[in-house]
JSON list of C-alpha atoms and ligand atoms in Angstrom, two decimals:
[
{"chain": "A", "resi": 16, "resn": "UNK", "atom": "CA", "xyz": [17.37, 157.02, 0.92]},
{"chain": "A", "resi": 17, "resn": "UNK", "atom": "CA", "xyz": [19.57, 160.19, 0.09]},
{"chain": "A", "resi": 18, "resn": "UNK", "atom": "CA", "xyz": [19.96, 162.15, -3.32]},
{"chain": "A", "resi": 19, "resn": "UNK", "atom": "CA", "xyz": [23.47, 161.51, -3.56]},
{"chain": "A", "resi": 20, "resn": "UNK", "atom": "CA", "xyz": [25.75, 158.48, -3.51]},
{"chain": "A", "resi": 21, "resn": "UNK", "atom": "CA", "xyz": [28.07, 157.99, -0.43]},
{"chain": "A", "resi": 22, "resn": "UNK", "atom": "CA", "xyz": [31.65, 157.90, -1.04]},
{"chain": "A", "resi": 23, "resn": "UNK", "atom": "CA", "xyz": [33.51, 154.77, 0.16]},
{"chain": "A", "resi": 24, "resn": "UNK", "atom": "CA", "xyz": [37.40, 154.50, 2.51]},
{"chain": "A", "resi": 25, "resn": "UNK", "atom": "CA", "xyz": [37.81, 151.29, 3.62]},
{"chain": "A", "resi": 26, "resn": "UNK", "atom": "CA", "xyz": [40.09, 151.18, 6.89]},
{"chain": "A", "resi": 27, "resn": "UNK", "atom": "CA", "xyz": [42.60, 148.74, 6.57]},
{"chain": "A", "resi": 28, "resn": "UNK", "atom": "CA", "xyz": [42.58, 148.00, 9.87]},
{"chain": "A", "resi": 29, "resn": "UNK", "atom": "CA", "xyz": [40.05, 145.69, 9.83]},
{"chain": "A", "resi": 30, "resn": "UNK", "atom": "CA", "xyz": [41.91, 143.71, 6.45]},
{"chain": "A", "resi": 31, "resn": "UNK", "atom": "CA", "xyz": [43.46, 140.13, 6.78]},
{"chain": "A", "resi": 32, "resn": "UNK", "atom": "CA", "xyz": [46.72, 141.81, 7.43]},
{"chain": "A", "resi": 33, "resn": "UNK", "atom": "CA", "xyz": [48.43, 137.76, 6.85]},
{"chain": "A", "resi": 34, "resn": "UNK", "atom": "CA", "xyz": [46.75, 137.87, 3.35]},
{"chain": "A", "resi": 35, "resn": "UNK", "atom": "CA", "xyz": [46.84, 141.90, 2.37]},
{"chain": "A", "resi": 36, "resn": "UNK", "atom": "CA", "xyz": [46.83, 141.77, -1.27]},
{"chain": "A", "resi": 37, "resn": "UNK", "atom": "CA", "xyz": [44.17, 139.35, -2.02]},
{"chain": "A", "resi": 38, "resn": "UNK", "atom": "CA", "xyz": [42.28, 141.28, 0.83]},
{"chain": "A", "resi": 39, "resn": "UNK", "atom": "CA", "xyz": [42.67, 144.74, -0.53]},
{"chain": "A", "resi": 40, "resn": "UNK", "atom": "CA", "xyz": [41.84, 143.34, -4.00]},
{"chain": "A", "resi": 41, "resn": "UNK", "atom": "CA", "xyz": [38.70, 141.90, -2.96]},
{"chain": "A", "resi": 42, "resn": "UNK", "atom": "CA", "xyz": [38.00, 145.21, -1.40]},
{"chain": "A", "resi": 43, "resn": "UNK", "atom": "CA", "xyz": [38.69, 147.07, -4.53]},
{"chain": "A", "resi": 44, "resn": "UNK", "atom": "CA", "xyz": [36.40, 144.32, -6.26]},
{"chain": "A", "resi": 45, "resn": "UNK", "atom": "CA", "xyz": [33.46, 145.09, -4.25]},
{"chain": "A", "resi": 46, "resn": "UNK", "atom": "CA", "xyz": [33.29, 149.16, -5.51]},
{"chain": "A", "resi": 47, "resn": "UNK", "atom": "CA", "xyz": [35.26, 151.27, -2.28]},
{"chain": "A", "resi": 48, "resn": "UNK", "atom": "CA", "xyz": [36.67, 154.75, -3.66]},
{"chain": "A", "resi": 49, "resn": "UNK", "atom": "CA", "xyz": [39.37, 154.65, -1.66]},
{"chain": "A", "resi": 50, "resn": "UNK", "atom": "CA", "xyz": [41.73, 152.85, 0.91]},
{"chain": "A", "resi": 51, "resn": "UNK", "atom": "CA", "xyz": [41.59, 153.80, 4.38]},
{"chain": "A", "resi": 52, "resn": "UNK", "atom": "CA", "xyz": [44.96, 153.55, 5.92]},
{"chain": "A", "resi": 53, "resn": "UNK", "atom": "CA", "xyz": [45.17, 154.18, 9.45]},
{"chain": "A", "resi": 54, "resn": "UNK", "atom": "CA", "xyz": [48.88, 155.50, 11.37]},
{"chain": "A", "resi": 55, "resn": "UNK", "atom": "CA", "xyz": [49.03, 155.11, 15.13]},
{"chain": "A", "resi": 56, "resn": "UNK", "atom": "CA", "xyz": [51.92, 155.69, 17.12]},
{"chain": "A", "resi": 57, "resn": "UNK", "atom": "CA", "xyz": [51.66, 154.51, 20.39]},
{"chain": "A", "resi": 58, "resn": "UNK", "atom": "CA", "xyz": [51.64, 158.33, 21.20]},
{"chain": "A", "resi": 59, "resn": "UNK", "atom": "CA", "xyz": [48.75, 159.93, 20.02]},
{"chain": "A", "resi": 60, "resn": "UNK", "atom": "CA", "xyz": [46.68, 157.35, 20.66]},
{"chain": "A", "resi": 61, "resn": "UNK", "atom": "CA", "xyz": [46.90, 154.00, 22.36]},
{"chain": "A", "resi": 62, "resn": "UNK", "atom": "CA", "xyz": [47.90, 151.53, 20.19]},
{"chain": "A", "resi": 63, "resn": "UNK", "atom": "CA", "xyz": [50.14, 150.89, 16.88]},
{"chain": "A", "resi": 64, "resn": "UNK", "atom": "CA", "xyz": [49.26, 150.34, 13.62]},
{"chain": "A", "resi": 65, "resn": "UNK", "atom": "CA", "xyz": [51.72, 150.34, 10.69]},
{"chain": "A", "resi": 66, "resn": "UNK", "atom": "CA", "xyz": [53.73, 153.02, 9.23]},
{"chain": "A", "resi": 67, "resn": "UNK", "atom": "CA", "xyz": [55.67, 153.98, 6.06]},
{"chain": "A", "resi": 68, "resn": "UNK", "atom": "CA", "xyz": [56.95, 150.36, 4.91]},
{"chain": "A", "resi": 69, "resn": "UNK", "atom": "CA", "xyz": [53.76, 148.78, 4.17]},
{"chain": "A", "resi": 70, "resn": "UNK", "atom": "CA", "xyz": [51.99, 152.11, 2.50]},
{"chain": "A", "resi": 71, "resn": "UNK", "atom": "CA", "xyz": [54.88, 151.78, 0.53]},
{"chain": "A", "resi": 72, "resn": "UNK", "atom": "CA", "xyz": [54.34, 148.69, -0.76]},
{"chain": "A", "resi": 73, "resn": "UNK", "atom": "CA", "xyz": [50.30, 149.05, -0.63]},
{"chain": "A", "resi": 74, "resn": "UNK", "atom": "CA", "xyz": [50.86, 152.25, -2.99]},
{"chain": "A", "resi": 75, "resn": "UNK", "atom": "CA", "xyz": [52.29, 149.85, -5.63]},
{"chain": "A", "resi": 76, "resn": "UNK", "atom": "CA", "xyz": [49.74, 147.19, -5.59]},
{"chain": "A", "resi": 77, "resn": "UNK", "atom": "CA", "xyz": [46.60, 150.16, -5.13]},
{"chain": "A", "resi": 78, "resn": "UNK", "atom": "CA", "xyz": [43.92, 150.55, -7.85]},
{"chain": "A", "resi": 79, "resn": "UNK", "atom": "CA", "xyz": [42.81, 153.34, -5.18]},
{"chain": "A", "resi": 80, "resn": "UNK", "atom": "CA", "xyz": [43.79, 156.22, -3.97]},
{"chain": "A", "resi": 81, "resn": "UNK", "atom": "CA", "xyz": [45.51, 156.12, -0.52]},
{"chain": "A", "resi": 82, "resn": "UNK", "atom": "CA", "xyz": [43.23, 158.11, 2.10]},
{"chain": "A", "resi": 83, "resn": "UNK", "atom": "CA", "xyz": [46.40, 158.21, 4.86]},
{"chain": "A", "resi": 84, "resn": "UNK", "atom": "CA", "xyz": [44.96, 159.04, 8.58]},
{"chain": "A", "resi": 85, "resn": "UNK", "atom": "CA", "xyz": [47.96, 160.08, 10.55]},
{"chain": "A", "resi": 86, "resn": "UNK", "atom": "CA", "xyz": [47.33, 159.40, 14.59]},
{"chain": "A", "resi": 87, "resn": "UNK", "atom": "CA", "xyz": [50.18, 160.77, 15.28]},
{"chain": "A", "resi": 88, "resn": "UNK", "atom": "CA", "xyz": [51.63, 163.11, 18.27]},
{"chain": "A", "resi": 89, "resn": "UNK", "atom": "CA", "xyz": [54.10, 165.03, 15.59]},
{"chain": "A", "resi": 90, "resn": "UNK", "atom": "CA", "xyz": [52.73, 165.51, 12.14]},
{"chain": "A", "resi": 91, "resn": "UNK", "atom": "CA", "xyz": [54.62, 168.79, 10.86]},
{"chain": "A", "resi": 92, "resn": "UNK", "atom": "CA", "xyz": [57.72, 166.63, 11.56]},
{"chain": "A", "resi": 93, "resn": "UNK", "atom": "CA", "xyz": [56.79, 163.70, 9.82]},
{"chain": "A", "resi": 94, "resn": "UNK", "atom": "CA", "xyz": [54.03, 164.42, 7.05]},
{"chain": "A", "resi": 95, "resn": "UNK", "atom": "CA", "xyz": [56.79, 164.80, 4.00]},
{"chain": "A", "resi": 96, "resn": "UNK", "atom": "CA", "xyz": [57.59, 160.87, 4.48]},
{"chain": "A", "resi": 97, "resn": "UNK", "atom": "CA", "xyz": [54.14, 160.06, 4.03]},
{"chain": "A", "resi": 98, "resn": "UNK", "atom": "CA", "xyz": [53.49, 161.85, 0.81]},
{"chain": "A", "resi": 99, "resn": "UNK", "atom": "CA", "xyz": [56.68, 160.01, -0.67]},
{"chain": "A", "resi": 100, "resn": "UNK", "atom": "CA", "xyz": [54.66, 156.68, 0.74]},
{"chain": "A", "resi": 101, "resn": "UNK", "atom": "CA", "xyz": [52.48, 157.54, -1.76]},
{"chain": "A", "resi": 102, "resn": "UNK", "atom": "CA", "xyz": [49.48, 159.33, 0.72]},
{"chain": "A", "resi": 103, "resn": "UNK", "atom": "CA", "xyz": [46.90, 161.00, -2.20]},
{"chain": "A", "resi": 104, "resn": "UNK", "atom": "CA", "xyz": [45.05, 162.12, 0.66]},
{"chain": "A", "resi": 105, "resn": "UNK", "atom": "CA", "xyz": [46.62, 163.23, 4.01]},
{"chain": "A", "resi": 106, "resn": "UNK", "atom": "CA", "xyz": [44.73, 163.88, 7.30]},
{"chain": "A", "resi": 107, "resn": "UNK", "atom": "CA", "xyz": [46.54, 165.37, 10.27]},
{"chain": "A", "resi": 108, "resn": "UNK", "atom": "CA", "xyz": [44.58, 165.68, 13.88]},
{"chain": "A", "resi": 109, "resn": "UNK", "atom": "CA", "xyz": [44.39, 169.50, 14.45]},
{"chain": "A", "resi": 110, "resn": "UNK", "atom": "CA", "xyz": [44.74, 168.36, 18.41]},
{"chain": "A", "resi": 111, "resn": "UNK", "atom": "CA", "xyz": [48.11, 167.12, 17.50]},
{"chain": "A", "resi": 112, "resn": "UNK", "atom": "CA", "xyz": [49.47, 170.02, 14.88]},
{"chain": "A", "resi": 113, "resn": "UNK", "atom": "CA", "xyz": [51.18, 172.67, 16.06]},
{"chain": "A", "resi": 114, "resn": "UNK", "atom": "CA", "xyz": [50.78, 174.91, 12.84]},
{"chain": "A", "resi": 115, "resn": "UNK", "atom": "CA", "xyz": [48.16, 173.64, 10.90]},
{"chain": "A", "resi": 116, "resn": "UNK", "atom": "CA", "xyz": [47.84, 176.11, 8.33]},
{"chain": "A", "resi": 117, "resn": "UNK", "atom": "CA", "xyz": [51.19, 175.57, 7.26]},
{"chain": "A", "resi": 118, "resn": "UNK", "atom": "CA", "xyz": [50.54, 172.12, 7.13]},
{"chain": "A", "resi": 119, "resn": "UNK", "atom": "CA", "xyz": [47.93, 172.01, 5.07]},
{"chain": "A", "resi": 120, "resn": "UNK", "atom": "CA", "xyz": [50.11, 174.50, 2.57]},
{"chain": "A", "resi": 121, "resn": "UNK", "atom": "CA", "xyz": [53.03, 172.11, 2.80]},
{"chain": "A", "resi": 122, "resn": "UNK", "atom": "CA", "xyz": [50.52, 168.89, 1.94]},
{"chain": "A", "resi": 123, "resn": "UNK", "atom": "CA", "xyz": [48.70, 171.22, -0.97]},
{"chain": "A", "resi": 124, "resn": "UNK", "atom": "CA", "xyz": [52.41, 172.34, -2.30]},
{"chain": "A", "resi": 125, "resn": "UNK", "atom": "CA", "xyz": [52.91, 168.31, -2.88]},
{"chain": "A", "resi": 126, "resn": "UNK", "atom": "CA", "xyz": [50.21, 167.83, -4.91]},
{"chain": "A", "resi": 127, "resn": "UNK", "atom": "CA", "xyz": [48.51, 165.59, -1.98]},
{"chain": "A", "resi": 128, "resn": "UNK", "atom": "CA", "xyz": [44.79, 166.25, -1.23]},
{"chain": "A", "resi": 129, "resn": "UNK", "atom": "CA", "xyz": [45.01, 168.02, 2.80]},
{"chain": "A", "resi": 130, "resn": "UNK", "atom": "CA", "xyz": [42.55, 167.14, 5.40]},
{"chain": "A", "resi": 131, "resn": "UNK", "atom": "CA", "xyz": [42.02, 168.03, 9.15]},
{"chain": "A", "resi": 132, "resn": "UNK", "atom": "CA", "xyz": [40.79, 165.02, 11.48]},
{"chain": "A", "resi": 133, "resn": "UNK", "atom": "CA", "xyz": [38.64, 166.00, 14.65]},
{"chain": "A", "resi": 134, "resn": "UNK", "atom": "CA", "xyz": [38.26, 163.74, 17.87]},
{"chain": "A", "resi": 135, "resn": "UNK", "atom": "CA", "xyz": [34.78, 163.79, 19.65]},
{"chain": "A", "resi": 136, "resn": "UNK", "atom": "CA", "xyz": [36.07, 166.33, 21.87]},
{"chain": "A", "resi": 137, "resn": "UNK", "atom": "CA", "xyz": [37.27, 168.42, 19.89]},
{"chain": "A", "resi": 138, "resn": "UNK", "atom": "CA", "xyz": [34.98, 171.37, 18.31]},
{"chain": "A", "resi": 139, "resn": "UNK", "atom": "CA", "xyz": [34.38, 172.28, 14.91]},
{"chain": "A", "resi": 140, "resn": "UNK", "atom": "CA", "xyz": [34.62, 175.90, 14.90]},
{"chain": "A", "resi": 141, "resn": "UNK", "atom": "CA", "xyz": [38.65, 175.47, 15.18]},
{"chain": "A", "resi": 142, "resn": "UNK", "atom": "CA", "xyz": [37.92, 174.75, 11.77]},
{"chain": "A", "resi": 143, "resn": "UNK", "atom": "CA", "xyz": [36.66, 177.99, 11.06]},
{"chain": "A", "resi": 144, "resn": "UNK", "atom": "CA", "xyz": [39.69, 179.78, 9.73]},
{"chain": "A", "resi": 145, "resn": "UNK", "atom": "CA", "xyz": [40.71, 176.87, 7.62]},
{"chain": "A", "resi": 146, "resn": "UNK", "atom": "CA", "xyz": [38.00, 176.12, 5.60]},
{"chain": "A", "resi": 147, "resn": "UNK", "atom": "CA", "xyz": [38.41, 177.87, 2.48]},
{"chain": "A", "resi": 148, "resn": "UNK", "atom": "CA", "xyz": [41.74, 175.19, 2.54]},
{"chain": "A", "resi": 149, "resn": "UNK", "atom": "CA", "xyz": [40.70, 172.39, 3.36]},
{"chain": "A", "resi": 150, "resn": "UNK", "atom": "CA", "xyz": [39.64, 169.02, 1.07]},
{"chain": "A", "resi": 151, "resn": "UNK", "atom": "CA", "xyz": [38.75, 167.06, 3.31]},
{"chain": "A", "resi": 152, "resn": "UNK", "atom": "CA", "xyz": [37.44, 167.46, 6.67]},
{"chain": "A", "resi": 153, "resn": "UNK", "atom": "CA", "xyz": [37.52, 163.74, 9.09]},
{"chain": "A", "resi": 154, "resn": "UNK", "atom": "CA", "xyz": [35.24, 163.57, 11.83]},
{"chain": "A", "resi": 155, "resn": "UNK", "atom": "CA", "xyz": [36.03, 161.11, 14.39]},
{"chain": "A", "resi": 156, "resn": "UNK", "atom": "CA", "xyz": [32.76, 159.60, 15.97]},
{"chain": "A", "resi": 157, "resn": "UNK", "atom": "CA", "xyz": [34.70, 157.06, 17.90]},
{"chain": "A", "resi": 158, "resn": "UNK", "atom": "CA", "xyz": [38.15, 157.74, 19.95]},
{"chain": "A", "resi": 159, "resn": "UNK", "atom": "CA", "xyz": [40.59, 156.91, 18.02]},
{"chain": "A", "resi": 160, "resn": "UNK", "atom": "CA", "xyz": [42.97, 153.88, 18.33]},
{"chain": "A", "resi": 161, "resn": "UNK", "atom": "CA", "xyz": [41.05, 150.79, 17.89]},
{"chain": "A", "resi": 162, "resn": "UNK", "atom": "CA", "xyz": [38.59, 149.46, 14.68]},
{"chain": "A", "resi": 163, "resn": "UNK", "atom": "CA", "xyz": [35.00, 147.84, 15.69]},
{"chain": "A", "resi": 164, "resn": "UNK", "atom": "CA", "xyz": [33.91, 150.63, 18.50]},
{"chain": "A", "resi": 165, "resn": "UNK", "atom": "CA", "xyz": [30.90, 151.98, 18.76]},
{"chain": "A", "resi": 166, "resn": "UNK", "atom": "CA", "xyz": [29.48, 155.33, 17.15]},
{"chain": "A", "resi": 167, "resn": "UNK", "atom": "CA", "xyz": [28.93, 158.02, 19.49]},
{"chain": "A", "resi": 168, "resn": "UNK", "atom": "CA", "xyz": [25.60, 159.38, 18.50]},
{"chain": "A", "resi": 169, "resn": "UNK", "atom": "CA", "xyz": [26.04, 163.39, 19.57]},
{"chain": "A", "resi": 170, "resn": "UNK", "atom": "CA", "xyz": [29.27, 163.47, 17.21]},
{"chain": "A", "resi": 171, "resn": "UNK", "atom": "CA", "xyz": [25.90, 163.96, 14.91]},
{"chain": "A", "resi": 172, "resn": "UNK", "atom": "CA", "xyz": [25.27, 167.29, 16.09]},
{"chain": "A", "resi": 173, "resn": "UNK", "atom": "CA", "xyz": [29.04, 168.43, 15.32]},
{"chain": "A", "resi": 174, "resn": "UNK", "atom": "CA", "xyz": [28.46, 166.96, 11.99]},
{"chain": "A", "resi": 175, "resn": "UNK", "atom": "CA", "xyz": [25.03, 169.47, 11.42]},
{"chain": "A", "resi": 176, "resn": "UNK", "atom": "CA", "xyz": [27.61, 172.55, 13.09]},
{"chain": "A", "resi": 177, "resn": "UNK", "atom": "CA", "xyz": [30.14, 172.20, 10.19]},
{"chain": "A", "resi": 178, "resn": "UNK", "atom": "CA", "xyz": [27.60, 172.14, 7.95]},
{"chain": "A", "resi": 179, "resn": "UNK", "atom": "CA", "xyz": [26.22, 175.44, 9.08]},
{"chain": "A", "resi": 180, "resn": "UNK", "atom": "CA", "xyz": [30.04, 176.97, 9.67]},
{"chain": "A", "resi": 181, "resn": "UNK", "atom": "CA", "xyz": [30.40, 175.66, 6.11]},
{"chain": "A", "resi": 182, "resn": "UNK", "atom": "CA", "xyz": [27.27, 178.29, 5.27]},
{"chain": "A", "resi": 183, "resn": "UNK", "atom": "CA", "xyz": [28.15, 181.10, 7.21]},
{"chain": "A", "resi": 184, "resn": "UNK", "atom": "CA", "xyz": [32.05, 181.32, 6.16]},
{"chain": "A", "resi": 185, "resn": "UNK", "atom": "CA", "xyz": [30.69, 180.49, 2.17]},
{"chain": "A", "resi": 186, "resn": "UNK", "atom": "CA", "xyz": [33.38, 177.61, 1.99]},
{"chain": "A", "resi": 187, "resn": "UNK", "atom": "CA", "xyz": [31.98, 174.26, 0.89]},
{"chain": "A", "resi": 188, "resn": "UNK", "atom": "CA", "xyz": [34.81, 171.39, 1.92]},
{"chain": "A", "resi": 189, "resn": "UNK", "atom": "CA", "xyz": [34.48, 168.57, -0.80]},
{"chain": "A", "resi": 190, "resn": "UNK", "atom": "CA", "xyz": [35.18, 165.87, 1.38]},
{"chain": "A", "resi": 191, "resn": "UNK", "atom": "CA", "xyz": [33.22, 165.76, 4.46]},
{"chain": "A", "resi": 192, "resn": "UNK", "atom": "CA", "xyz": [33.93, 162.19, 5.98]},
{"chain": "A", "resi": 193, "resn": "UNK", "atom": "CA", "xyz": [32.94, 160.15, 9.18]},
{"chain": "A", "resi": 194, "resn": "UNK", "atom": "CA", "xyz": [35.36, 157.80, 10.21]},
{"chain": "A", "resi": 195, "resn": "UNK", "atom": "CA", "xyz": [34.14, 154.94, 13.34]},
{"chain": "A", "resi": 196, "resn": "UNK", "atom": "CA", "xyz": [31.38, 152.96, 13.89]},
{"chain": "A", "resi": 197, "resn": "UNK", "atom": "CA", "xyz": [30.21, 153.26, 10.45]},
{"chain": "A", "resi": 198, "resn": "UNK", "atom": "CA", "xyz": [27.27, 150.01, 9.48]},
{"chain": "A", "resi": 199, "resn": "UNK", "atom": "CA", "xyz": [24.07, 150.27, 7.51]},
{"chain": "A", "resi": 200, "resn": "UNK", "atom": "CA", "xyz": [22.33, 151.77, 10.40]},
{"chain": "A", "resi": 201, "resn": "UNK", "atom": "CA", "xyz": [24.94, 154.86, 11.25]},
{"chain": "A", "resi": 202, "resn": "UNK", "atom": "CA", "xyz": [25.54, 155.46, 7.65]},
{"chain": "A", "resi": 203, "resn": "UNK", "atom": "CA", "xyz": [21.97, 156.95, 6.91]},
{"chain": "A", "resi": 204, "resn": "UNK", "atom": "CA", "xyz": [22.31, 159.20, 10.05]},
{"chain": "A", "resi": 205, "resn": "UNK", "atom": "CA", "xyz": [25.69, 160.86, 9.26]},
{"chain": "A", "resi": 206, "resn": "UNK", "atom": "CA", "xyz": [24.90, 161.32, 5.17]},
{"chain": "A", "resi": 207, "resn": "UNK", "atom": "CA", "xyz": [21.43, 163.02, 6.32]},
{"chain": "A", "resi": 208, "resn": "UNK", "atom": "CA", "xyz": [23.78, 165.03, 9.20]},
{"chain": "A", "resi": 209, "resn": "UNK", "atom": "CA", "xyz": [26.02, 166.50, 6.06]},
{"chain": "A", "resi": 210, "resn": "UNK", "atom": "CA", "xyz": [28.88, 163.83, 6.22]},
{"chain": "A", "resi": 211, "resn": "UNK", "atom": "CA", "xyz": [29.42, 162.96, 2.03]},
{"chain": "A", "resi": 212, "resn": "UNK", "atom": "CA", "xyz": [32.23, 160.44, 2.76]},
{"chain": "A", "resi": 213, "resn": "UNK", "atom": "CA", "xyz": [32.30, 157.05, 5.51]},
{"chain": "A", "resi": 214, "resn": "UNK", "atom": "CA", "xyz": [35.49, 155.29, 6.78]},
{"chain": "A", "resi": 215, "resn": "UNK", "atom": "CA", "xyz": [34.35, 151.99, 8.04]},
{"chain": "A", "resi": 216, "resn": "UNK", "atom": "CA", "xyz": [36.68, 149.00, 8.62]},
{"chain": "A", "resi": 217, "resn": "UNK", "atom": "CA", "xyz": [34.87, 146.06, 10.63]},
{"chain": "A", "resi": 218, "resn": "UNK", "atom": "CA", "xyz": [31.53, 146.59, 8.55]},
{"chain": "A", "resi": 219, "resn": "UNK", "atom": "CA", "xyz": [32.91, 146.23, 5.02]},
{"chain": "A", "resi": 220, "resn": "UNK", "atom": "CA", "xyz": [35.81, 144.16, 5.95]},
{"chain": "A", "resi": 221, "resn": "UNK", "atom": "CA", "xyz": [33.56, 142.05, 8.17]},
{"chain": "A", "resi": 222, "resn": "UNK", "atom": "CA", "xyz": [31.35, 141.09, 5.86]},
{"chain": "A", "resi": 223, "resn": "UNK", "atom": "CA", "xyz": [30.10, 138.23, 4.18]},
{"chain": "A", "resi": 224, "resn": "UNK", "atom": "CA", "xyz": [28.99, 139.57, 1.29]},
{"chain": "A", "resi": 225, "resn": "UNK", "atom": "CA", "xyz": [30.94, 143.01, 0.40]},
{"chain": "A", "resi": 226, "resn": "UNK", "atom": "CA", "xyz": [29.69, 143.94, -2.50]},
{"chain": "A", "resi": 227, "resn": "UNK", "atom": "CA", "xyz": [26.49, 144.04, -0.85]},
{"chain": "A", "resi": 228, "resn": "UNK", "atom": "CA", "xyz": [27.63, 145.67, 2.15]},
{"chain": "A", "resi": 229, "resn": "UNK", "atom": "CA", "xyz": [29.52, 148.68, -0.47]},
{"chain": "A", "resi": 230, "resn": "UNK", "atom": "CA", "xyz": [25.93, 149.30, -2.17]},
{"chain": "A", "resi": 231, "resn": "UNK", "atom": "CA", "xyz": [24.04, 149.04, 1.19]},
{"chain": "A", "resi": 232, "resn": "UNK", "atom": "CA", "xyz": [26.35, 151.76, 2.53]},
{"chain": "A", "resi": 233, "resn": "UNK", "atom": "CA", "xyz": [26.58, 153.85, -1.23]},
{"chain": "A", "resi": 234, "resn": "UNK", "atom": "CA", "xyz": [23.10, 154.05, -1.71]},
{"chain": "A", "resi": 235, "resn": "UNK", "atom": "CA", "xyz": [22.11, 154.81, 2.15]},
{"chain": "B", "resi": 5, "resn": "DX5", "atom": "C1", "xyz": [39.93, 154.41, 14.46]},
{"chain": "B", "resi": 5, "resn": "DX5", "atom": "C2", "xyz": [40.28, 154.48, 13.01]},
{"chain": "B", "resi": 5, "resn": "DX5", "atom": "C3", "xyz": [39.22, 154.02, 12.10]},
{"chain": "B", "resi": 5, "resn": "DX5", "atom": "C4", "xyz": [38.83, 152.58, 12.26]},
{"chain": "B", "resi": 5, "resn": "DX5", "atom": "C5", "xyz": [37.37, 152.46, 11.95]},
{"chain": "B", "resi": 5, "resn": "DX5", "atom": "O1", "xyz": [40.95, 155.01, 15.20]},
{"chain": "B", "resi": 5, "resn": "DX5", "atom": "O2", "xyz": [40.60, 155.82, 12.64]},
{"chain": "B", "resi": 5, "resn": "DX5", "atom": "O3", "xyz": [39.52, 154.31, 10.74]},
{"chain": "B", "resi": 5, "resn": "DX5", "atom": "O4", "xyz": [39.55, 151.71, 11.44]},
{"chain": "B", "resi": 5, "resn": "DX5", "atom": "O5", "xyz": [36.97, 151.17, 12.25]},
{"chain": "B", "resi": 5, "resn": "DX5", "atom": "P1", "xyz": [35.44, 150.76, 12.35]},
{"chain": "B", "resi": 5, "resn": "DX5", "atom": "O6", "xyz": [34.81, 151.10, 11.04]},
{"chain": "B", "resi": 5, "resn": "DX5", "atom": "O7", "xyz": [35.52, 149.31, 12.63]},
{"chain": "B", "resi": 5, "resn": "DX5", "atom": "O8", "xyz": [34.86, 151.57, 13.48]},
{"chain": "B", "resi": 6, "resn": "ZN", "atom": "ZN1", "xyz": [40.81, 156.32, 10.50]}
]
């Protein structure tokens, strides 16, 4: 058990996409923080998702705040169009960024919460000169693309880095989330690795009883 609650994103990815609004208000029932909402573009990664129409429409039906996860080849282009989607959080992959910094001034300027997302790959001391910016840092511990893979257990190790680049640069990031493979087993590992936030679509979406899958996960 840890000291302090985890916060909840559930990944619309995993929702009844044919029956979205009683889906996402079930969701919202069960306790999450926020919704997940994950942008693929065929590019960046593998696969498509959705894009500005339906945020649109989720942002006026939302109890939540929208946590926006662009997997996108081009963010400085298009980040501006998410914000007036209604993003309150906005994560761009650093591998995909070609001036970050500026980003994450441009996302700040809006009034939108700015985070940097992080494959597997990809290490965390490029974070190093951005973390006195940052509000959210998203660690991927899946490739992204697809919901319901499976965790990829050294992503725990990056996890314990930032949290000791966190130290020695005296910058505490208030979000520090994990986002694939999250259940009731992973959970425990990546809050006692530093994570304070989970993303996890097939485990809450998934299951039978939500609001006792939210307090499993919460209270990990
Ligand atoms: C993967 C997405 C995730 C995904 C997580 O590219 O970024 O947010 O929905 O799904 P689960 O929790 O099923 O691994
Ligand atoms: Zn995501």
């Amino acid at each position: 058990m840890g000291t302090s609650p985890l916060s909840l994103s559930a990944s619309l990815l995993s929702a009844d996409w044919l029956h979205l609004e009683s889906d996402l208000r079930k969701m919202e029932a069960s306790g999450v923080d926020w919704h997940h909402i994950d942008v693929m573009d065929g590019h960046f990664v593998p696969n498509l998702s959705f894009g500005l129409p339906l945020i649109q429409q989720i942002k006026k039906i939302s109890t939540l705040p929208l946590d926006v996860h662009l997997m996108v080849s081009n963010p400085d282009a298009v980040f501006s169009a998410y914000l007036d989607a209604g993003a309150d959080l906005l994560t761009f992959h650093i591998e995909a960024a070609v001036h970050p910094h500026r980003l994450i001034q441009q996302i700040r300027a809006r009034g939108a919460k700015a985070g940097i997302a992080l494959n597997p790959g990809t290490d965390v001391r490029l974070l190093s000169p951005l973390l006195g910016e940052l509000d959210l840092v998203l660690l991927m511990t899946v490739n992204p693309g697809f919901g319901g893979q499976s965790f990829l257990p050294f992503c725990l190790s990056k996890l314990r880095d930032l949290v000791s680049l966190q130290t020695q640069y005296g910058h505490r990031i208030p979000y520090v989330s994990v986002d694939g493979g999250i259940d009731a087993v992973t959970a425990p590992q990546v809050r006692n690795a530093g994570a304070n936030v989970v993303v996890a679509g097939s485990y809450l979406y998934g299951a039978a009883d939500r609001a006792a899958a939210v307090s499993l996960l919460r209270n990990t």
